[in-house]
Short mmCIF file of C-alpha atoms in Angstrom, two decimals:
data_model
loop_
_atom_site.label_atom_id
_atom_site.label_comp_id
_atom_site.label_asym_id
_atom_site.label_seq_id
_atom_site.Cartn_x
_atom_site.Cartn_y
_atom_site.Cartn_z
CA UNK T 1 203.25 42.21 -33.06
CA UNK T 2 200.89 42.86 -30.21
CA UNK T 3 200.28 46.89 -28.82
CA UNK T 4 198.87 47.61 -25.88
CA UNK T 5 196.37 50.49 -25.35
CA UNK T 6 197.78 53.19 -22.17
CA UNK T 7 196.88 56.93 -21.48
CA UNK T 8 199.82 59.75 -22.09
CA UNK T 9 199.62 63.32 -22.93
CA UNK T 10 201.33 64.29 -26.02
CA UNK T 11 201.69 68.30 -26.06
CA UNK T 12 204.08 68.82 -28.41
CA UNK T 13 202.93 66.14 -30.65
CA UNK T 14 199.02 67.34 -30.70
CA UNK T 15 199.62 70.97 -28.99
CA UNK T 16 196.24 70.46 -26.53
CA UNK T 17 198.34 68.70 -23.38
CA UNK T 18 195.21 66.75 -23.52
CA UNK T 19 195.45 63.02 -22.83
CA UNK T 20 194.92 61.27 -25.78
CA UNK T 21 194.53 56.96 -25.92
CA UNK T 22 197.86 55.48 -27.95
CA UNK T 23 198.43 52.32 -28.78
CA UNK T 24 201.86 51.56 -28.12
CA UNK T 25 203.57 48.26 -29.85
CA UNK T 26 206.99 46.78 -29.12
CA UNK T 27 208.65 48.65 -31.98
CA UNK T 28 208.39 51.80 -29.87
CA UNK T 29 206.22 53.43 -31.93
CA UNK T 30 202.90 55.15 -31.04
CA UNK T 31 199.72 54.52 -33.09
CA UNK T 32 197.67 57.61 -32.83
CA UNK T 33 193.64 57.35 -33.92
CA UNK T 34 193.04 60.80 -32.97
CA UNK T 35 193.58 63.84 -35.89
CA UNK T 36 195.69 63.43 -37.68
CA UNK T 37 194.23 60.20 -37.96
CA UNK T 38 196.43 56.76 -37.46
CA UNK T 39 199.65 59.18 -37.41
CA UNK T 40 202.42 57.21 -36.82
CA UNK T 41 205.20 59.01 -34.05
CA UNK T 42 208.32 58.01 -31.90
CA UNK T 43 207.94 57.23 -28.63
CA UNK T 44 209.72 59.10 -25.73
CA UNK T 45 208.37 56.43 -23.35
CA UNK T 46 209.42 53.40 -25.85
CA UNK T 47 212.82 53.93 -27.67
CA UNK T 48 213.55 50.30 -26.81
CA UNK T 49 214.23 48.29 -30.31
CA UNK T 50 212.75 45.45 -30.83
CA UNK T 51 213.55 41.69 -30.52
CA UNK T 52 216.91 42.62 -28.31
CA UNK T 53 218.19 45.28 -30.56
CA UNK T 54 220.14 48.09 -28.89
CA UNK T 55 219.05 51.15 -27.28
CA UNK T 56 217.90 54.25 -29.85
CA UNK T 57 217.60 57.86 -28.98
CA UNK T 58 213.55 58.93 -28.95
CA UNK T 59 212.94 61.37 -31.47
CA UNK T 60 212.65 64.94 -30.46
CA UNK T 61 209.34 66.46 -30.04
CA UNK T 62 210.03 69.09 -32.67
CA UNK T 63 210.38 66.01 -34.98
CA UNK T 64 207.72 64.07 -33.75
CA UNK T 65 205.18 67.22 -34.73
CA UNK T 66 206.90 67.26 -37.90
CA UNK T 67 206.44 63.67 -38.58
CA UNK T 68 202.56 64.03 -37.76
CA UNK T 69 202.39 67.13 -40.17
CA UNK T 70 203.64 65.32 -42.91
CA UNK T 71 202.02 61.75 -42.23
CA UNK T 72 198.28 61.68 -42.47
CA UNK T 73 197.19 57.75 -42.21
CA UNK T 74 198.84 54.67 -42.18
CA UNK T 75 197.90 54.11 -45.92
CA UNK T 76 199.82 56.98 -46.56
CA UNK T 77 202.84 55.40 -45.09
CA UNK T 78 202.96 51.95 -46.72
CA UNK T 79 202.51 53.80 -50.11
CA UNK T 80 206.00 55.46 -49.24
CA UNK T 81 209.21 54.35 -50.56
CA UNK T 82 212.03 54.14 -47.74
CA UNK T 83 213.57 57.00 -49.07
CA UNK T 84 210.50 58.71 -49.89
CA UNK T 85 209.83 58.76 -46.15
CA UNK T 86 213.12 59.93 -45.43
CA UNK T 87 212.64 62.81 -47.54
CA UNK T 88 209.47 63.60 -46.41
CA UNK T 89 210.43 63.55 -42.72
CA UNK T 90 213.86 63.76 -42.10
CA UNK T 91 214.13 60.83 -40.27
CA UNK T 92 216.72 58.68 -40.32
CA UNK T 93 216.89 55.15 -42.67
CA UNK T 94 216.46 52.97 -38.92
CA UNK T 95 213.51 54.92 -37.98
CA UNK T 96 211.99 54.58 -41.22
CA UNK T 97 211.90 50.93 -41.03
CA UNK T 98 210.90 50.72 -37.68
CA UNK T 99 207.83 53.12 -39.07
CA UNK T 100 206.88 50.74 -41.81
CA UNK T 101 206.86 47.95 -39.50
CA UNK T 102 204.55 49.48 -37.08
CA UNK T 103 202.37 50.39 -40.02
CA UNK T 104 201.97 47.07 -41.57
CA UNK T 105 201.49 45.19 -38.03
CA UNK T 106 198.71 47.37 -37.48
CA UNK T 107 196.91 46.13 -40.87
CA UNK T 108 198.35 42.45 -40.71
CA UNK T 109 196.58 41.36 -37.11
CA UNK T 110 197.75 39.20 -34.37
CA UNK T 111 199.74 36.08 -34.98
CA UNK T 112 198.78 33.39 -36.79
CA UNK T 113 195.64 31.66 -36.77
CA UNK T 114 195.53 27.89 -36.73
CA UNK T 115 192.85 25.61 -38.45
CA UNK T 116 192.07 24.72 -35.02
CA UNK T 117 191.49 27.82 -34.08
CA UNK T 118 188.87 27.71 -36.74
CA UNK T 119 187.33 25.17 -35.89
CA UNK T 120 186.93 26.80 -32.44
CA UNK T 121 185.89 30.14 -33.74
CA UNK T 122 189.04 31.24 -31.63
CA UNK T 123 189.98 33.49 -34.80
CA UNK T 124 191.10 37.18 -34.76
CA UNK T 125 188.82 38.12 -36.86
CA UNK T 126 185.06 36.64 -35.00
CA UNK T 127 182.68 38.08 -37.29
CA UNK T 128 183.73 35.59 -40.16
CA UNK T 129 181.97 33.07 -37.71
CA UNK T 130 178.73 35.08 -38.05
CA UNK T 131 175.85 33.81 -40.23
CA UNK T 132 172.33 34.86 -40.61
CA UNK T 133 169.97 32.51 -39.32
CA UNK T 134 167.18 30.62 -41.57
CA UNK T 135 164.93 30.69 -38.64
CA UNK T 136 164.47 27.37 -38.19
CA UNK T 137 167.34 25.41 -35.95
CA UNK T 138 167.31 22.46 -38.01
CA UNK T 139 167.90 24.06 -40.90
CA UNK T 140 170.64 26.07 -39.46
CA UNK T 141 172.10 22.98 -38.16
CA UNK T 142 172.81 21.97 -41.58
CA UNK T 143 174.00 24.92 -43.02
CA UNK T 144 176.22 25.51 -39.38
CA UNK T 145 174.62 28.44 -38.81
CA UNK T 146 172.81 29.90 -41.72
CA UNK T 147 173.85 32.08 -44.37
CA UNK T 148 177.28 32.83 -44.63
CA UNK T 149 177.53 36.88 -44.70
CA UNK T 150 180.57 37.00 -47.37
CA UNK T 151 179.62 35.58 -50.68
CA UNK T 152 176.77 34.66 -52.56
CA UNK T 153 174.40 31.85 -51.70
CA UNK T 154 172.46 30.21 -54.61
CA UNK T 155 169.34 28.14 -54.15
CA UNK T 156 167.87 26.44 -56.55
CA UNK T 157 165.23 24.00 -57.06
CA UNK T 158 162.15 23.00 -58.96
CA UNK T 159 158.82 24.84 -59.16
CA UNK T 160 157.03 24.37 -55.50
CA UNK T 161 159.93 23.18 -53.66
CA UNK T 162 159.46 26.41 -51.51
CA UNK T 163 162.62 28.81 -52.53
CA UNK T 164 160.35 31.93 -52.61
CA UNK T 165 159.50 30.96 -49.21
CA UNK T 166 162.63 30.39 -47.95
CA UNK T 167 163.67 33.82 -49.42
CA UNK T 168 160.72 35.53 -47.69
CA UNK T 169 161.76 33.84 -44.48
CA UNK T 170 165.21 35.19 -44.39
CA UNK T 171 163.97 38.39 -45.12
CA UNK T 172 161.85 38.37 -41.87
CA UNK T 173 165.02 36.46 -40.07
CA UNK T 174 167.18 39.68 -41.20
CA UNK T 175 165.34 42.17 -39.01
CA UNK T 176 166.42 40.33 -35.91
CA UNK T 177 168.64 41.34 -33.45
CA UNK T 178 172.09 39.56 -33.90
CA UNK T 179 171.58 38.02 -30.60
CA UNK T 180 168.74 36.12 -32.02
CA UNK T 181 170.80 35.29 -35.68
CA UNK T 182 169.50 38.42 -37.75
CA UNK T 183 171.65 41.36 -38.80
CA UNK T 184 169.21 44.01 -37.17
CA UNK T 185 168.58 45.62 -40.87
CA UNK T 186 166.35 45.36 -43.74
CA UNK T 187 166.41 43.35 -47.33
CA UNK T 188 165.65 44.25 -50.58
CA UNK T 189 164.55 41.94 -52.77
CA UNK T 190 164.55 41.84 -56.56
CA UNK T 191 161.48 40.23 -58.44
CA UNK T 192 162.72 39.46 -62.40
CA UNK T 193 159.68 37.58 -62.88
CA UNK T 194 157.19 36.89 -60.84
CA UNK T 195 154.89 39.91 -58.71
CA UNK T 196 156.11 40.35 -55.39
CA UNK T 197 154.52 37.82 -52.94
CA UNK T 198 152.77 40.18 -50.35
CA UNK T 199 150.01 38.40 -49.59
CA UNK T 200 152.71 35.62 -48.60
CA UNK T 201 154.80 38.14 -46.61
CA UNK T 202 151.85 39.30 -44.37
CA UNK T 203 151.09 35.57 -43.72
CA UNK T 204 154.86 34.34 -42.19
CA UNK T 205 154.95 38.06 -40.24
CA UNK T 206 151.20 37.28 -38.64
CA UNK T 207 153.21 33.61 -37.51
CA UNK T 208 156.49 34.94 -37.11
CA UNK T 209 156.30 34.65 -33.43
CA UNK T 210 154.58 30.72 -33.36
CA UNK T 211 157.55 30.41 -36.25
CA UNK T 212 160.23 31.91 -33.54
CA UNK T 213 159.60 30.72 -30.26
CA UNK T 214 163.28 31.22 -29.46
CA UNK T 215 162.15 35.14 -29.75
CA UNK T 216 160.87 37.12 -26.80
CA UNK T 217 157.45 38.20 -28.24
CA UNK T 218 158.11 42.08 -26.98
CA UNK T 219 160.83 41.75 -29.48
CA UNK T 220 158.92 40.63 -32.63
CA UNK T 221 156.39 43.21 -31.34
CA UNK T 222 158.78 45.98 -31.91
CA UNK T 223 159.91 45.36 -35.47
CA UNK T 224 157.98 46.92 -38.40
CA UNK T 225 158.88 43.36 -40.81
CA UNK T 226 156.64 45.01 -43.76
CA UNK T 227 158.19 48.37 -43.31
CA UNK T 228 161.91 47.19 -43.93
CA UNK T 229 162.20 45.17 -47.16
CA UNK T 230 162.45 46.95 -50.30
CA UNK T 231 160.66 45.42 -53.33
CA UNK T 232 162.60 45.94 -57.16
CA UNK T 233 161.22 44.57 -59.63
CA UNK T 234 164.14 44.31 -63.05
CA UNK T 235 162.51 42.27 -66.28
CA UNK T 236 165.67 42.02 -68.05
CA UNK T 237 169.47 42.26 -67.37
CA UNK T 238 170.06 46.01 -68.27
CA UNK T 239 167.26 46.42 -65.63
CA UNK T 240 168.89 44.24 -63.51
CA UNK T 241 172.56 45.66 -63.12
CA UNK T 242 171.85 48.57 -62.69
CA UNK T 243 170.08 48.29 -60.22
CA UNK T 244 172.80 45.87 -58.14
CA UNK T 245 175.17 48.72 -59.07
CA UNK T 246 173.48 51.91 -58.64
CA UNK T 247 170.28 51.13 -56.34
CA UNK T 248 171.52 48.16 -54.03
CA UNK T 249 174.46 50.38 -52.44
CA UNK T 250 172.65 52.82 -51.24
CA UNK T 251 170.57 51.17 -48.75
CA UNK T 252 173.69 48.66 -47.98
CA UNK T 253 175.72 52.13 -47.46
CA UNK T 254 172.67 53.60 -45.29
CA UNK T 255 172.60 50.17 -43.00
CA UNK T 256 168.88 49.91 -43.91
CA UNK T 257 169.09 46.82 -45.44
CA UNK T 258 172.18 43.92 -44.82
CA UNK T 259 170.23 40.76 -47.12
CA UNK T 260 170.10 40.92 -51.50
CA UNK T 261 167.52 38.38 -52.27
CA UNK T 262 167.70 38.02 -56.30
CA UNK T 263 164.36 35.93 -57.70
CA UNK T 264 165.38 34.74 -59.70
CA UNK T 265 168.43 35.61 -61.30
CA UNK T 266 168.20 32.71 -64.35
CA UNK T 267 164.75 34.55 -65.57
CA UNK T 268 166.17 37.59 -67.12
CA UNK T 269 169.20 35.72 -69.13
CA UNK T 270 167.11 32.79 -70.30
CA UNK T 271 164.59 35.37 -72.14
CA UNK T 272 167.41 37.25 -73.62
CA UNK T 273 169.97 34.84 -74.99
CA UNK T 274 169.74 32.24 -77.27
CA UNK T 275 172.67 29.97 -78.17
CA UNK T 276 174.10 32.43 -80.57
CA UNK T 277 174.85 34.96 -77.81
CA UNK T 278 176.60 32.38 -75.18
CA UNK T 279 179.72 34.86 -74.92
CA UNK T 280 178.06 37.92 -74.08
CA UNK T 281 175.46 35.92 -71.66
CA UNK T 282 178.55 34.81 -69.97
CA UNK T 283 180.25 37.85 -70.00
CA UNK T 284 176.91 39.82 -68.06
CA UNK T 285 176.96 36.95 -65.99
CA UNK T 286 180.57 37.89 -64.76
CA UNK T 287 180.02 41.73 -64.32
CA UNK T 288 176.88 40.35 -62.26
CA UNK T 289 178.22 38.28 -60.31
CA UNK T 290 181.47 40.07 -59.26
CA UNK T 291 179.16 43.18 -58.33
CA UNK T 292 177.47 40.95 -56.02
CA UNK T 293 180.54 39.58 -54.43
CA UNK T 294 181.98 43.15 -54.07
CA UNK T 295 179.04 44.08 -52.35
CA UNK T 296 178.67 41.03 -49.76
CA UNK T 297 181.92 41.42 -49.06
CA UNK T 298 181.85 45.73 -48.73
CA UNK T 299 178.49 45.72 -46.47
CA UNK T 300 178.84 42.20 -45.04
CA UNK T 301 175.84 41.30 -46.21
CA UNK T 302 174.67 38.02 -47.65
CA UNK T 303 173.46 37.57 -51.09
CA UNK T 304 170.78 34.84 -52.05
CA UNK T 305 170.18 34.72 -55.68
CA UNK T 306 166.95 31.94 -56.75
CA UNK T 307 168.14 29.88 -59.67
CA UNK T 308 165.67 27.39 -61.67
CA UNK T 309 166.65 24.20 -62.69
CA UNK T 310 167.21 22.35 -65.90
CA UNK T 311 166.67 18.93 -66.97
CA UNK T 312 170.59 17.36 -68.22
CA UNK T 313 171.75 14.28 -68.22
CA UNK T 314 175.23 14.56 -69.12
CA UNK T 315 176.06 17.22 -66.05
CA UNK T 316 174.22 14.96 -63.66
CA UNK T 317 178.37 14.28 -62.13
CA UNK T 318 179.02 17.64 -61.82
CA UNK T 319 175.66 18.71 -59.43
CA UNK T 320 175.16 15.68 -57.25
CA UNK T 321 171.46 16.74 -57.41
CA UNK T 322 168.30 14.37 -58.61
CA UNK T 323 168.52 12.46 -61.74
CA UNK T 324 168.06 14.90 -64.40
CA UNK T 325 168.27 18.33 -62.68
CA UNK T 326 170.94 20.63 -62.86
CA UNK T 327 170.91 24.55 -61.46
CA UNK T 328 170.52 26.86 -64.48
CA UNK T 329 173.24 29.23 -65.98
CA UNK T 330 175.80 26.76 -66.11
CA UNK T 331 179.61 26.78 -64.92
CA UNK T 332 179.73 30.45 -65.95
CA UNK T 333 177.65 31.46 -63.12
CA UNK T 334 178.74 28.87 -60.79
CA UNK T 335 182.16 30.20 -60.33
CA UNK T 336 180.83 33.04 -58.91
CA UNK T 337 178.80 30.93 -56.20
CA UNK T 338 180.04 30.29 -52.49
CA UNK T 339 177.23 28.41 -51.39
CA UNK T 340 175.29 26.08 -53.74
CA UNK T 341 171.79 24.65 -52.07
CA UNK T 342 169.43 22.82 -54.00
CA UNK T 343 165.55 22.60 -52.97
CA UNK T 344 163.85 19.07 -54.16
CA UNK T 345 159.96 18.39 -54.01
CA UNK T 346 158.71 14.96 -55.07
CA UNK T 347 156.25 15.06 -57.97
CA UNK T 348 152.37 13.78 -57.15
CA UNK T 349 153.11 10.67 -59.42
CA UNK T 350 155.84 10.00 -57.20
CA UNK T 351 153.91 9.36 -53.72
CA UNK T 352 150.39 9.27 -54.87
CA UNK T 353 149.42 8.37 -51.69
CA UNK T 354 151.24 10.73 -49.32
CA UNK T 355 151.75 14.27 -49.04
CA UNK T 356 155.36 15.02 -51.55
CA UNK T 357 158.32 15.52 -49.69
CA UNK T 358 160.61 18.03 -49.74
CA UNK T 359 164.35 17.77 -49.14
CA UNK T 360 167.39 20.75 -49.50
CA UNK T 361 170.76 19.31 -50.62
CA UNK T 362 174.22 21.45 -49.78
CA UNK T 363 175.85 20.59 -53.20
CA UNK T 364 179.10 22.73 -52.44
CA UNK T 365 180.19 25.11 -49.39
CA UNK T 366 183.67 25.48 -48.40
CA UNK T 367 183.04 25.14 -45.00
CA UNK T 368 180.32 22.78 -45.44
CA UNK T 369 180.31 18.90 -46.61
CA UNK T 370 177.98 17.26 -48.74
CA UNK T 371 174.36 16.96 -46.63
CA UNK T 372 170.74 17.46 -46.74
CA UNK T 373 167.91 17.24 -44.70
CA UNK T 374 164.13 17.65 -45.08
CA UNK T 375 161.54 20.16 -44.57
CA UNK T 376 157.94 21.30 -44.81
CA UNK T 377 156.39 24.24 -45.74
CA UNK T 378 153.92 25.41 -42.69
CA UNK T 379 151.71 28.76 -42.44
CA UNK T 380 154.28 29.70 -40.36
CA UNK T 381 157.18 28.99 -42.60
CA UNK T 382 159.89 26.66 -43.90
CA UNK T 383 160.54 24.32 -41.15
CA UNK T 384 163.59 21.28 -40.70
CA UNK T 385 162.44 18.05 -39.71
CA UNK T 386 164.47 16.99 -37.06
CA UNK T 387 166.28 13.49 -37.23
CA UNK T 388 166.05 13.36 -41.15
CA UNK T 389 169.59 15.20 -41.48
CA UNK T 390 172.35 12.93 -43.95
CA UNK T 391 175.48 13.30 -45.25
#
């Protein structure tokens, strides 16, 4: 049901005369943002029915106050009965309807959107489009973007493929403006293992501008990188939860921070359950990974959660990975995944002669298919070599 936006002064409705903004939809009814909030009121200037209905007599002004009085938000009207509202403001059962209607168009959109329309990006809602950029165009070729901002996006990998770098490098590629594929906030990022990398960090933020030539340097100048990513450090997974539930939140609330970087989030569950305790593993596993979900999708913000790797055999059909690898934690965990990206590195005794390769796999995206592409690890950061990209 599309509304249209138009000035008209509402003095008995509001009791200023002031000219307030309504948005006024076919259903002749006014959607009013202004206090009370969202109220929901007849209009004099639109007591045309919709979809060729006949003529109805526009409510009173005296009832139109009284409606506002009563109604606070549109939530408050869609948790209303029919008769309930009639009670509540007198109206009558035609105007009631035509109220609920109004209510849920407002919270349902415009239209319908097409797959095409995704495909476009043409969408009503643009910002599922968004992504966070890796900082590195071939890589964000592959992944169509970057990092999705709903969900949670696992990479995994084994030692020295470069997934703490990669981490590190999205937490610089964060702090960007949007109009150069950051979120303009911080990241904090949980150690369960390992010491924080700092010496690391100060190395990619002296190269971030030979790293993002795409960036005006007066740009890069201005941002304090160091000063905007907020180190935890959580040993085991008591330590861990709470802090995704209690500590995470508040800088997501506070916009100071819009990227969760988890490193890794295998460490603390592998030291703590043994094969006796596969239940309750799996059962922390679920309140952790539906706490991150709820939070990606709250703040829009993207989660990255480091995962090691295993050597199996028997799941090798389930990863599409190297021979003998498989991502950590099992199917328990990788329910709650969106995005599943696996980091390779060639061992020594594989290319004794040349320098290993590395290679990062999409194993499963919705909106992605199967494809990888390789990379090096610079002083600069994690760069895509261009023209290696395969599906």
């Amino acid at each position: 049901m599309p509304s249209i936006s138009a000035p008209c002064a509402c003095e008995d409705a509001v009791g200023s005369g002031a000219l307030h903004w309504w948005t006024v939809d076919r259903a002749g009814l006014l959607l009013a943002p202004e206090a009370p909030s969202f109220a929901l009121i007849h209009s004099e200037q639109s007591s045309m029915c919709t979809r060729g209905r006949s003529r109805r007599p526009a409510l009173r002004p005296d009832a139109v106050a009284f409606v506002l009085s009563k109604l606070r938000s549109v939530k408050e009207v869609l948790h209303l009965s029919g008769p309930d509202l009639q009670r509540r403001t007198h109206l009558s059962s035609p105007d009631v309807q035509l109220l609920l209607r109004a209510a849920a168009s407002l919270l349902r959109g415009h239209g319908v959107c097409t797959a095409l329309h995704l495909l476009r990006q043409e969408g009503p809602f643009p910002e599922q489009h968004q992504r966070l950029s890796l900082g590195c165009p071939v890589l964000d070729a592959l992944l169509r973007g970057g990092l999705p901002l709903d969900g949670i996006t696992e990479l995994a990998g084994r030692s020295s493929a470069g997934k703490t770098q990669l981490a590190l490098q999205l937490c610089l590629a964060v702090q960007l403006p949007p109009r150069h594929g950051g979120l303009g906030a911080g990241a904090v990022y949980v150690c369960t293992e390992d010491a924080f990398p700092s010496r690391r960090l100060q190395q990619l933020i002296a190269q971030q501008q030979r790293l993002r030539a795409d960036v005006p340097g007066h740009v890069i100048s201005k941002i304090r990188f160091g000063h905007q990513i907020f180190i935890e450090h959580a040993a085991d997974v008591d330590t861990l939860l709470q802090c995704v539930k209690e500590k995470v939140p508040v800088l997501l609330a506070r916009g100071m921070a819009r990227l969760v970087v988890i490193d890794s989030v295998a460490a603390p569950f592998r030291c703590e359950f043994d094969g006796a305790a596969l239940a309750l593993r799996a059962q922390r596993l679920l309140a952790l990974g539906a706490e991150l979900r709820r939070l990606s999708c709250a703040f829009r913000s993207p989660v990255l959660c480091v995962n090691q790797v295993t050597e199996a055999v028997e799941e090798q059909d389930l990863v599409a990975g190297p021979p003998g690898m498989s991502p950590a934690l099992g199917i328990t965990w990788a329910n709650q995944l969106l995005v599943r990206l696996l980091a390779d590195r060639q061992r020594p005794e594989e290319v004794p002669l040349t320098p290993p390769g590395r290679t990062l796999r999409v194993v499963f995206a919705p909106h992605l298919p199967a494809s990888s592409c390789s990379y090096t690890i610079a002083a600069e950061g994690v760069r895509g070599m261009p023209g290696t990209a395969c599906s």
